[in-house]
């Protein structure tokens, strides 16, 4: 049975991804780690000055990238797309794509890849500031930005948002029956109770919550907990 865990990105082995130059990736979730096949992987990738992700195609696996720092561009099916921090880049399956940094700063980004429940879509770039905030269900003193859902250009594979829980806020006990969940902590600290087990986390930690697990999340300290949240596959309530 799948079990919740916390992994810090720098506790994971660094590897150069296939078809990448001057780059490293730290995988924080894959089917073996999670005991689940809902994600091919979830990782952080860094492409340094002069590096690139050269031409590739992942067939029916969608990519959702969230840019943490640096700037860059991709060529997707012959069209150029540029991005900056706070942007999501959606690369649908069956798409030829390549990726390059702009300038000398390292391009650092989250990567979610999954083929589960694939349906063909179109590429797009969307910044968190372009998305209207919502109050997530069963959250207190919290706001979320639903950047990728099937209703705004994504597919049934990956649901992605940025959630902020302010000091004193928390998410009440909940169960996601139809999707695994990964939260990457951008800033702030806190802890989760997953099936009764306490899991502490801080910046650069990834929290994996398997579907069916009872979970709740609390902030510690005076800093807002800001996390990138991805579900695989998309929860039924978020589909069109």
Coordinates of C-alpha atoms in Angstrom, one line a residue:
X1 CA 0.0 0.0 0.0
X2 CA 1.3 3.5 -0.9
X3 CA 2.6 5.5 2.0
X4 CA 3.0 9.3 2.5
X5 CA 6.6 10.7 2.7
X6 CA 8.7 13.8 2.6
X7 CA 11.8 14.1 0.5
X8 CA 14.1 17.1 0.3
X9 CA 15.4 17.7 -3.3
X10 CA 19.0 17.7 -2.3
X11 CA 18.7 14.4 -0.4
X12 CA 17.9 12.8 -3.7
X13 CA 20.6 11.7 -6.1
X14 CA 21.4 14.1 -8.9
X15 CA 21.4 12.8 -12.4
X16 CA 21.8 14.2 -15.9
X17 CA 18.5 13.6 -17.6
X18 CA 18.5 11.9 -21.0
X19 CA 18.8 14.3 -24.0
X20 CA 19.9 17.2 -21.7
X21 CA 23.2 19.1 -21.8
X22 CA 24.9 20.8 -18.8
X23 CA 21.8 19.9 -16.7
X24 CA 20.9 18.0 -13.5
X25 CA 17.6 16.7 -12.1
X26 CA 16.6 15.5 -8.7
X27 CA 13.7 13.0 -8.8
X28 CA 11.4 13.2 -5.8
X29 CA 8.6 10.9 -7.0
X30 CA 8.3 8.0 -9.4
X31 CA 6.3 4.8 -9.5
X32 CA 8.8 2.9 -7.3
X33 CA 9.1 5.6 -4.6
X34 CA 5.3 6.1 -4.5
X35 CA 4.2 2.5 -5.0
X36 CA 1.8 4.1 -7.5
X37 CA 1.7 4.6 -11.3
X38 CA -0.1 8.0 -11.3
X39 CA 3.1 9.9 -12.1
X40 CA 6.0 9.0 -14.3
X41 CA 8.0 11.3 -12.2
X42 CA 8.1 14.6 -10.3
X43 CA 11.4 16.3 -10.1
X44 CA 13.4 19.6 -10.1
X45 CA 15.6 20.2 -13.1
X46 CA 18.3 22.8 -13.5
X47 CA 19.8 23.8 -16.9
X48 CA 22.9 25.9 -16.6
X49 CA 24.3 28.5 -18.9
X50 CA 25.2 26.9 -22.2
X51 CA 23.0 23.9 -21.5
X52 CA 19.8 22.7 -23.2
X53 CA 17.2 20.0 -23.3
X54 CA 17.6 18.9 -26.9
X55 CA 14.8 17.7 -29.2
X56 CA 12.6 15.1 -27.7
X57 CA 9.0 13.7 -27.9
X58 CA 7.4 11.8 -25.0
X59 CA 4.5 10.3 -27.0
X60 CA 1.4 10.3 -24.8
X61 CA 3.0 11.8 -21.7
X62 CA 2.1 15.4 -20.8
X63 CA 4.7 17.7 -19.2
X64 CA 3.8 20.4 -16.7
X65 CA 6.8 22.7 -15.9
X66 CA 6.7 25.4 -13.2
X67 CA 9.5 27.9 -13.5
X68 CA 11.2 28.7 -10.1
X69 CA 14.1 30.9 -11.2
X70 CA 15.8 32.0 -14.4
X71 CA 14.4 32.6 -17.8
X72 CA 14.2 30.4 -20.9
X73 CA 12.4 29.4 -24.1
X74 CA 11.2 26.2 -25.7
X75 CA 10.5 25.3 -29.3
X76 CA 7.4 23.2 -29.3
X77 CA 6.2 21.8 -32.7
X78 CA 8.2 24.5 -34.4
X79 CA 6.8 27.5 -32.4
X80 CA 8.9 29.5 -29.8
X81 CA 7.5 29.9 -26.2
X82 CA 9.3 32.1 -23.6
X83 CA 8.9 31.8 -19.8
X84 CA 10.0 33.4 -16.5
X85 CA 9.6 32.7 -12.8
X86 CA 6.0 32.0 -11.9
X87 CA 5.1 30.7 -15.3
X88 CA 3.7 27.3 -16.1
X89 CA 4.8 25.7 -19.4
X90 CA 2.4 23.0 -20.6
X91 CA 3.9 20.6 -23.2
X92 CA 1.3 18.1 -24.4
X93 CA 2.2 14.6 -25.3
X94 CA 2.9 13.9 -28.9
X95 CA 4.9 17.2 -29.1
X96 CA 8.4 17.7 -30.4
X97 CA 10.1 20.0 -27.8
X98 CA 13.4 21.5 -26.8
X99 CA 14.4 23.9 -24.0
X100 CA 17.1 26.6 -23.5
X101 CA 18.0 29.1 -20.8
X102 CA 18.1 32.8 -21.6
X103 CA 21.0 34.7 -20.1
X104 CA 23.6 33.4 -17.7
X105 CA 21.2 32.5 -14.7
X106 CA 20.5 28.8 -14.2
X107 CA 17.0 27.9 -15.3
X108 CA 15.4 26.0 -12.4
X109 CA 12.0 24.4 -12.7
X110 CA 9.6 21.7 -11.4
X111 CA 8.7 18.9 -13.7
X112 CA 5.6 16.8 -13.6
X113 CA 5.2 14.1 -16.2
X114 CA 2.4 11.6 -16.6
X115 CA 0.5 9.8 -19.4
X116 CA -2.4 8.6 -17.2
X117 CA -5.8 9.5 -18.7
X118 CA -4.0 11.3 -21.6
X119 CA -6.0 13.4 -24.1
X120 CA -4.5 15.6 -26.7
X121 CA -4.2 19.3 -26.0
X122 CA -2.2 22.4 -27.2
X123 CA 0.9 24.0 -25.6
X124 CA 0.6 27.2 -23.5
X125 CA 2.4 29.4 -21.1
X126 CA 0.5 30.8 -18.1
X127 CA 1.7 33.0 -15.2
X128 CA 0.3 32.6 -11.7
X129 CA -0.7 36.3 -11.9
X130 CA -3.0 35.6 -14.8
X131 CA -5.1 33.2 -12.7
X132 CA -8.0 34.3 -10.4
X133 CA -7.4 33.0 -6.8
X134 CA -9.9 30.7 -5.2
X135 CA -10.5 29.5 -1.6
X136 CA -9.7 25.8 -1.6
X137 CA -12.3 23.5 0.0
X138 CA -11.6 22.6 3.6
X139 CA -8.8 25.2 3.9
X140 CA -8.7 28.0 6.4
X141 CA -6.8 31.3 5.9
X142 CA -5.7 30.0 2.5
X143 CA -5.8 30.8 -1.2
X144 CA -5.0 28.8 -4.3
X145 CA -4.2 29.6 -8.0
X146 CA -5.5 26.8 -10.3
X147 CA -3.0 27.3 -13.1
X148 CA -3.6 24.0 -15.0
X149 CA -6.9 22.1 -15.2
X150 CA -8.8 20.4 -18.0
X151 CA -11.1 23.5 -18.0
X152 CA -8.4 26.0 -18.8
X153 CA -6.3 24.1 -21.5
X154 CA -4.8 21.2 -19.6
X155 CA -5.7 17.5 -19.9
X156 CA -7.0 14.8 -17.6
X157 CA -3.4 13.8 -16.7
X158 CA -2.1 16.6 -14.4
X159 CA -3.8 19.2 -12.2
X160 CA -1.5 22.0 -11.0
X161 CA -1.9 24.9 -8.6
X162 CA 0.0 27.1 -6.3
X163 CA -1.5 27.1 -2.8
X164 CA -0.7 29.6 0.0
X165 CA -1.6 29.0 3.6
X166 CA -1.1 32.0 5.8
X167 CA 0.2 31.8 9.4
X168 CA -2.5 30.3 11.6
X169 CA -4.1 28.7 8.6
X170 CA -4.5 25.0 7.9
X171 CA -6.2 22.5 5.7
X172 CA -8.7 20.3 7.4
X173 CA -8.7 16.6 7.3
X174 CA -9.5 15.4 3.8
X175 CA -9.2 12.3 1.5
X176 CA -8.5 12.4 -2.2
X177 CA -10.1 9.1 -3.4
X178 CA -9.2 9.5 -7.1
X179 CA -5.8 11.1 -7.3
X180 CA -2.3 11.1 -5.7
X181 CA -1.0 14.5 -4.6
X182 CA 2.5 16.0 -4.4
X183 CA 3.2 19.3 -2.7
X184 CA 6.5 21.1 -3.3
X185 CA 7.4 23.6 -0.6
X186 CA 8.5 26.9 -2.2
X187 CA 8.7 28.8 1.1
X188 CA 7.5 28.5 4.7
X189 CA 7.4 25.5 7.0
X190 CA 4.8 23.2 8.5
X191 CA 3.7 19.7 8.9
X192 CA 1.2 17.2 7.7
X193 CA -0.7 14.5 9.5
X194 CA -1.2 11.6 7.0
X195 CA -3.1 8.6 8.3
X196 CA -2.0 9.7 11.8
X197 CA 1.7 10.1 11.0
X198 CA 3.3 13.5 11.4
X199 CA 5.5 14.6 8.5
X200 CA 7.5 17.9 8.9
X201 CA 8.6 19.9 5.9
X202 CA 10.3 23.1 4.8
X203 CA 11.6 24.8 1.6
X204 CA 12.7 22.4 -1.1
X205 CA 10.8 19.5 0.4
X206 CA 8.2 17.4 -1.5
X207 CA 5.3 15.9 0.4
X208 CA 3.7 12.9 -1.3
X209 CA 0.1 12.1 -0.2
X210 CA -1.3 8.9 -1.7
X211 CA -4.9 8.7 -2.8
X212 CA -7.1 7.4 -0.1
X213 CA -4.9 8.8 2.7
X214 CA -6.5 10.9 5.4
X215 CA -4.4 14.1 5.6
X216 CA -4.3 17.6 7.1
X217 CA -1.7 20.3 6.7
X218 CA -0.6 23.0 9.3
X219 CA 1.7 26.1 9.1
X220 CA 4.5 26.6 11.6
X221 CA 6.0 30.0 12.3
X222 CA 5.1 33.4 10.9
X223 CA 5.9 32.8 7.2
X224 CA 3.2 32.0 4.7
X225 CA 3.5 28.4 3.5
X226 CA 3.6 28.5 -0.3
X227 CA 3.6 25.3 -2.2
X228 CA 3.2 24.0 -5.8
X229 CA 0.6 21.3 -5.7
X230 CA 0.1 18.7 -8.4
X231 CA -2.5 15.9 -8.7
X232 CA -2.2 12.9 -10.9
X233 CA -4.5 12.1 -12.5
X234 CA -6.8 15.2 -12.3
X235 CA -9.5 14.8 -9.6
X236 CA -12.9 14.1 -11.1
X237 CA -14.4 17.3 -9.5
X238 CA -11.9 19.4 -11.6
X239 CA -12.7 17.9 -15.0
X240 CA -14.9 19.6 -17.5

